[in-house]
Amino acid sequence: MSVRFFIALGAAAALMAACREEPKPEQLAAKAAEEAYGHLVGGRYADYLALVAGTDSLPADYREQLLANAKQFVAWQEKEHGGIDSVRVLRAVADTAARRADVYLLLCFGDSTREEVLVPLVGGPERWRLK
């Protein structure tokens, strides 16, 4: 292979990297909210709690209470609606100057009902956490 080939290959790779758009803050916030609710619905309560702002340094007993609340929420949704089948992002708005975002999720339940919920987030623009 010639040197020209490697130069052309390197130029093509650089061009592709330059053309790749960085995700917007509202996209990152939407992804964080969807991921958190995915953990909640999937029964991964500790993973859910890790995505909530201010839970890194909680006393163990308070952390256990929050985990129990998350479990109760999911159990209640199971009883009332047959559980949450899916979570979809409807829209997201981010204010990076204020370090906050609002993500609107659609919860689709087992009984075919749906509910739109507002999920406020803080942090950003790279790392968002539920408020």
mmCIF file of C-alpha atoms in Angstrom:
data_model
loop_
_atom_site.group_PDB
_atom_site.id
_atom_site.type_symbol
_atom_site.label_atom_id
_atom_site.label_comp_id
_atom_site.label_asym_id
_atom_site.label_seq_id
_atom_site.Cartn_x
_atom_site.Cartn_y
_atom_site.Cartn_z
ATOM 1 C CA MET A 1 0.000 0.000 0.000
ATOM 2 C CA SER A 2 1.189 3.439 -0.803
ATOM 3 C CA VAL A 3 1.758 6.400 1.445
ATOM 4 C CA ARG A 4 -0.991 8.228 -0.474
ATOM 5 C CA PHE A 5 -3.481 5.586 0.589
ATOM 6 C CA PHE A 6 -2.686 6.093 4.287
ATOM 7 C CA ILE A 7 -2.804 9.880 3.913
ATOM 8 C CA ALA A 8 -6.185 9.633 2.189
ATOM 9 C CA LEU A 9 -7.418 7.220 4.846
ATOM 10 C CA GLY A 10 -6.265 9.544 7.624
ATOM 11 C CA ALA A 11 -7.877 12.548 5.957
ATOM 12 C CA ALA A 12 -11.153 10.663 5.546
ATOM 13 C CA ALA A 13 -11.131 9.634 9.208
ATOM 14 C CA ALA A 14 -10.417 13.214 10.303
ATOM 15 C CA LEU A 15 -13.216 14.524 8.106
ATOM 16 C CA MET A 16 -15.685 11.999 9.519
ATOM 17 C CA ALA A 17 -14.714 12.900 13.090
ATOM 18 C CA ALA A 18 -15.094 16.615 12.348
ATOM 19 C CA CYS A 19 -18.521 16.060 10.806
ATOM 20 C CA ARG A 20 -19.803 14.045 13.754
ATOM 21 C CA GLU A 21 -22.067 16.249 15.812
ATOM 22 C CA GLU A 22 -21.649 16.353 19.542
ATOM 23 C CA PRO A 23 -24.911 15.555 21.339
ATOM 24 C CA LYS A 24 -26.866 18.582 22.484
ATOM 25 C CA PRO A 25 -27.427 19.116 26.235
ATOM 26 C CA GLU A 26 -31.141 18.330 25.921
ATOM 27 C CA GLN A 27 -30.296 15.047 24.182
ATOM 28 C CA LEU A 28 -27.952 14.120 27.018
ATOM 29 C CA ALA A 29 -30.583 15.087 29.602
ATOM 30 C CA ALA A 30 -33.216 13.004 27.794
ATOM 31 C CA LYS A 31 -30.848 10.035 27.694
ATOM 32 C CA ALA A 32 -30.149 10.372 31.442
ATOM 33 C CA ALA A 33 -33.863 10.511 32.319
ATOM 34 C CA GLU A 34 -34.674 7.565 30.082
ATOM 35 C CA GLU A 35 -31.789 5.566 31.529
ATOM 36 C CA ALA A 36 -32.856 6.320 35.112
ATOM 37 C CA TYR A 37 -36.458 5.277 34.484
ATOM 38 C CA GLY A 38 -35.208 2.200 32.635
ATOM 39 C CA HIS A 39 -33.328 1.185 35.776
ATOM 40 C CA LEU A 40 -36.408 1.873 37.896
ATOM 41 C CA VAL A 41 -38.737 -0.157 35.676
ATOM 42 C CA GLY A 42 -36.153 -2.941 35.400
ATOM 43 C CA GLY A 43 -35.928 -3.287 39.178
ATOM 44 C CA ARG A 44 -32.367 -1.969 39.326
ATOM 45 C CA TYR A 45 -33.157 0.403 42.167
ATOM 46 C CA ALA A 46 -29.578 1.095 43.251
ATOM 47 C CA ASP A 47 -28.674 2.028 39.658
ATOM 48 C CA TYR A 48 -31.715 4.310 39.540
ATOM 49 C CA LEU A 49 -30.740 5.955 42.812
ATOM 50 C CA ALA A 50 -27.189 6.512 41.548
ATOM 51 C CA LEU A 51 -28.668 8.797 38.868
ATOM 52 C CA VAL A 52 -30.500 10.975 41.400
ATOM 53 C CA ALA A 53 -28.716 14.162 42.445
ATOM 54 C CA GLY A 54 -27.361 14.273 45.981
ATOM 55 C CA THR A 55 -27.535 10.555 46.717
ATOM 56 C CA ASP A 56 -23.787 9.919 46.659
ATOM 57 C CA SER A 57 -23.213 10.685 50.314
ATOM 58 C CA LEU A 58 -26.451 9.756 52.050
ATOM 59 C CA PRO A 59 -26.584 7.985 55.401
ATOM 60 C CA ALA A 60 -27.211 4.274 54.865
ATOM 61 C CA ASP A 61 -30.628 4.252 56.563
ATOM 62 C CA TYR A 62 -31.909 7.153 54.458
ATOM 63 C CA ARG A 63 -30.577 5.498 51.306
ATOM 64 C CA GLU A 64 -32.467 2.316 52.237
ATOM 65 C CA GLN A 65 -35.653 4.358 52.642
ATOM 66 C CA LEU A 66 -35.222 5.826 49.167
ATOM 67 C CA LEU A 67 -34.651 2.354 47.718
ATOM 68 C CA ALA A 68 -37.789 1.118 49.475
ATOM 69 C CA ASN A 69 -39.760 4.071 48.037
ATOM 70 C CA ALA A 70 -38.593 3.208 44.531
ATOM 71 C CA LYS A 71 -39.631 -0.424 45.006
ATOM 72 C CA GLN A 72 -43.024 0.675 46.349
ATOM 73 C CA PHE A 73 -43.556 2.963 43.354
ATOM 74 C CA VAL A 74 -42.912 0.117 40.915
ATOM 75 C CA ALA A 75 -45.100 -2.277 42.931
ATOM 76 C CA TRP A 76 -47.913 0.295 42.950
ATOM 77 C CA GLN A 77 -47.682 0.715 39.177
ATOM 78 C CA GLU A 78 -47.800 -3.069 38.813
ATOM 79 C CA LYS A 79 -50.930 -3.266 40.963
ATOM 80 C CA GLU A 80 -52.724 -0.295 39.413
ATOM 81 C CA HIS A 81 -51.720 -0.579 35.756
ATOM 82 C CA GLY A 82 -50.102 -3.958 35.189
ATOM 83 C CA GLY A 83 -46.654 -2.408 35.410
ATOM 84 C CA ILE A 84 -44.757 -0.034 33.179
ATOM 85 C CA ASP A 85 -44.127 -1.641 29.796
ATOM 86 C CA SER A 86 -42.017 1.110 28.277
ATOM 87 C CA VAL A 87 -40.647 4.593 28.763
ATOM 88 C CA ARG A 88 -40.276 7.013 25.853
ATOM 89 C CA VAL A 89 -38.858 10.501 25.650
ATOM 90 C CA LEU A 90 -41.350 13.013 24.296
ATOM 91 C CA ARG A 91 -39.232 16.153 24.495
ATOM 92 C CA ALA A 92 -36.488 17.805 26.503
ATOM 93 C CA VAL A 93 -35.497 21.388 27.230
ATOM 94 C CA ALA A 94 -32.133 22.267 28.755
ATOM 95 C CA ASP A 95 -30.877 25.520 30.248
ATOM 96 C CA THR A 96 -27.146 25.008 30.600
ATOM 97 C CA ALA A 97 -26.622 28.439 32.180
ATOM 98 C CA ALA A 98 -29.004 27.509 35.007
ATOM 99 C CA ARG A 99 -27.674 23.924 35.020
ATOM 100 C CA ARG A 100 -31.155 22.427 34.746
ATOM 101 C CA ALA A 101 -33.266 20.540 32.250
ATOM 102 C CA ASP A 102 -36.824 19.301 31.957
ATOM 103 C CA VAL A 103 -37.498 16.003 30.227
ATOM 104 C CA TYR A 104 -41.002 14.871 29.376
ATOM 105 C CA LEU A 105 -41.372 11.098 29.410
ATOM 106 C CA LEU A 106 -44.286 8.964 28.321
ATOM 107 C CA LEU A 107 -44.888 5.994 30.606
ATOM 108 C CA CYS A 108 -46.749 3.219 28.788
ATOM 109 C CA PHE A 109 -48.500 0.837 31.183
ATOM 110 C CA GLY A 110 -49.466 -2.806 30.903
ATOM 111 C CA ASP A 111 -53.180 -1.921 30.894
ATOM 112 C CA SER A 112 -52.571 0.236 27.757
ATOM 113 C CA THR A 113 -52.918 3.525 29.615
ATOM 114 C CA ARG A 114 -50.242 6.159 29.266
ATOM 115 C CA GLU A 115 -49.031 8.987 31.407
ATOM 116 C CA GLU A 116 -46.788 11.918 30.566
ATOM 117 C CA VAL A 117 -44.429 12.849 33.387
ATOM 118 C CA LEU A 118 -42.077 15.769 33.796
ATOM 119 C CA VAL A 119 -38.640 14.800 35.046
ATOM 120 C CA PRO A 120 -36.502 17.733 36.242
ATOM 121 C CA LEU A 121 -32.743 17.254 36.037
ATOM 122 C CA VAL A 122 -29.770 19.196 37.330
ATOM 123 C CA GLY A 123 -26.106 19.303 36.445
ATOM 124 C CA GLY A 124 -25.187 19.135 32.808
ATOM 125 C CA PRO A 125 -24.233 19.809 30.210
ATOM 126 C CA GLU A 126 -22.334 16.487 30.073
ATOM 127 C CA ARG A 127 -23.700 14.737 33.187
ATOM 128 C CA TRP A 128 -27.333 15.153 34.151
ATOM 129 C CA ARG A 129 -28.954 13.743 37.285
ATOM 130 C CA LEU A 130 -32.569 13.595 38.385
ATOM 131 C CA LYS A 131 -33.540 16.329 40.795
#
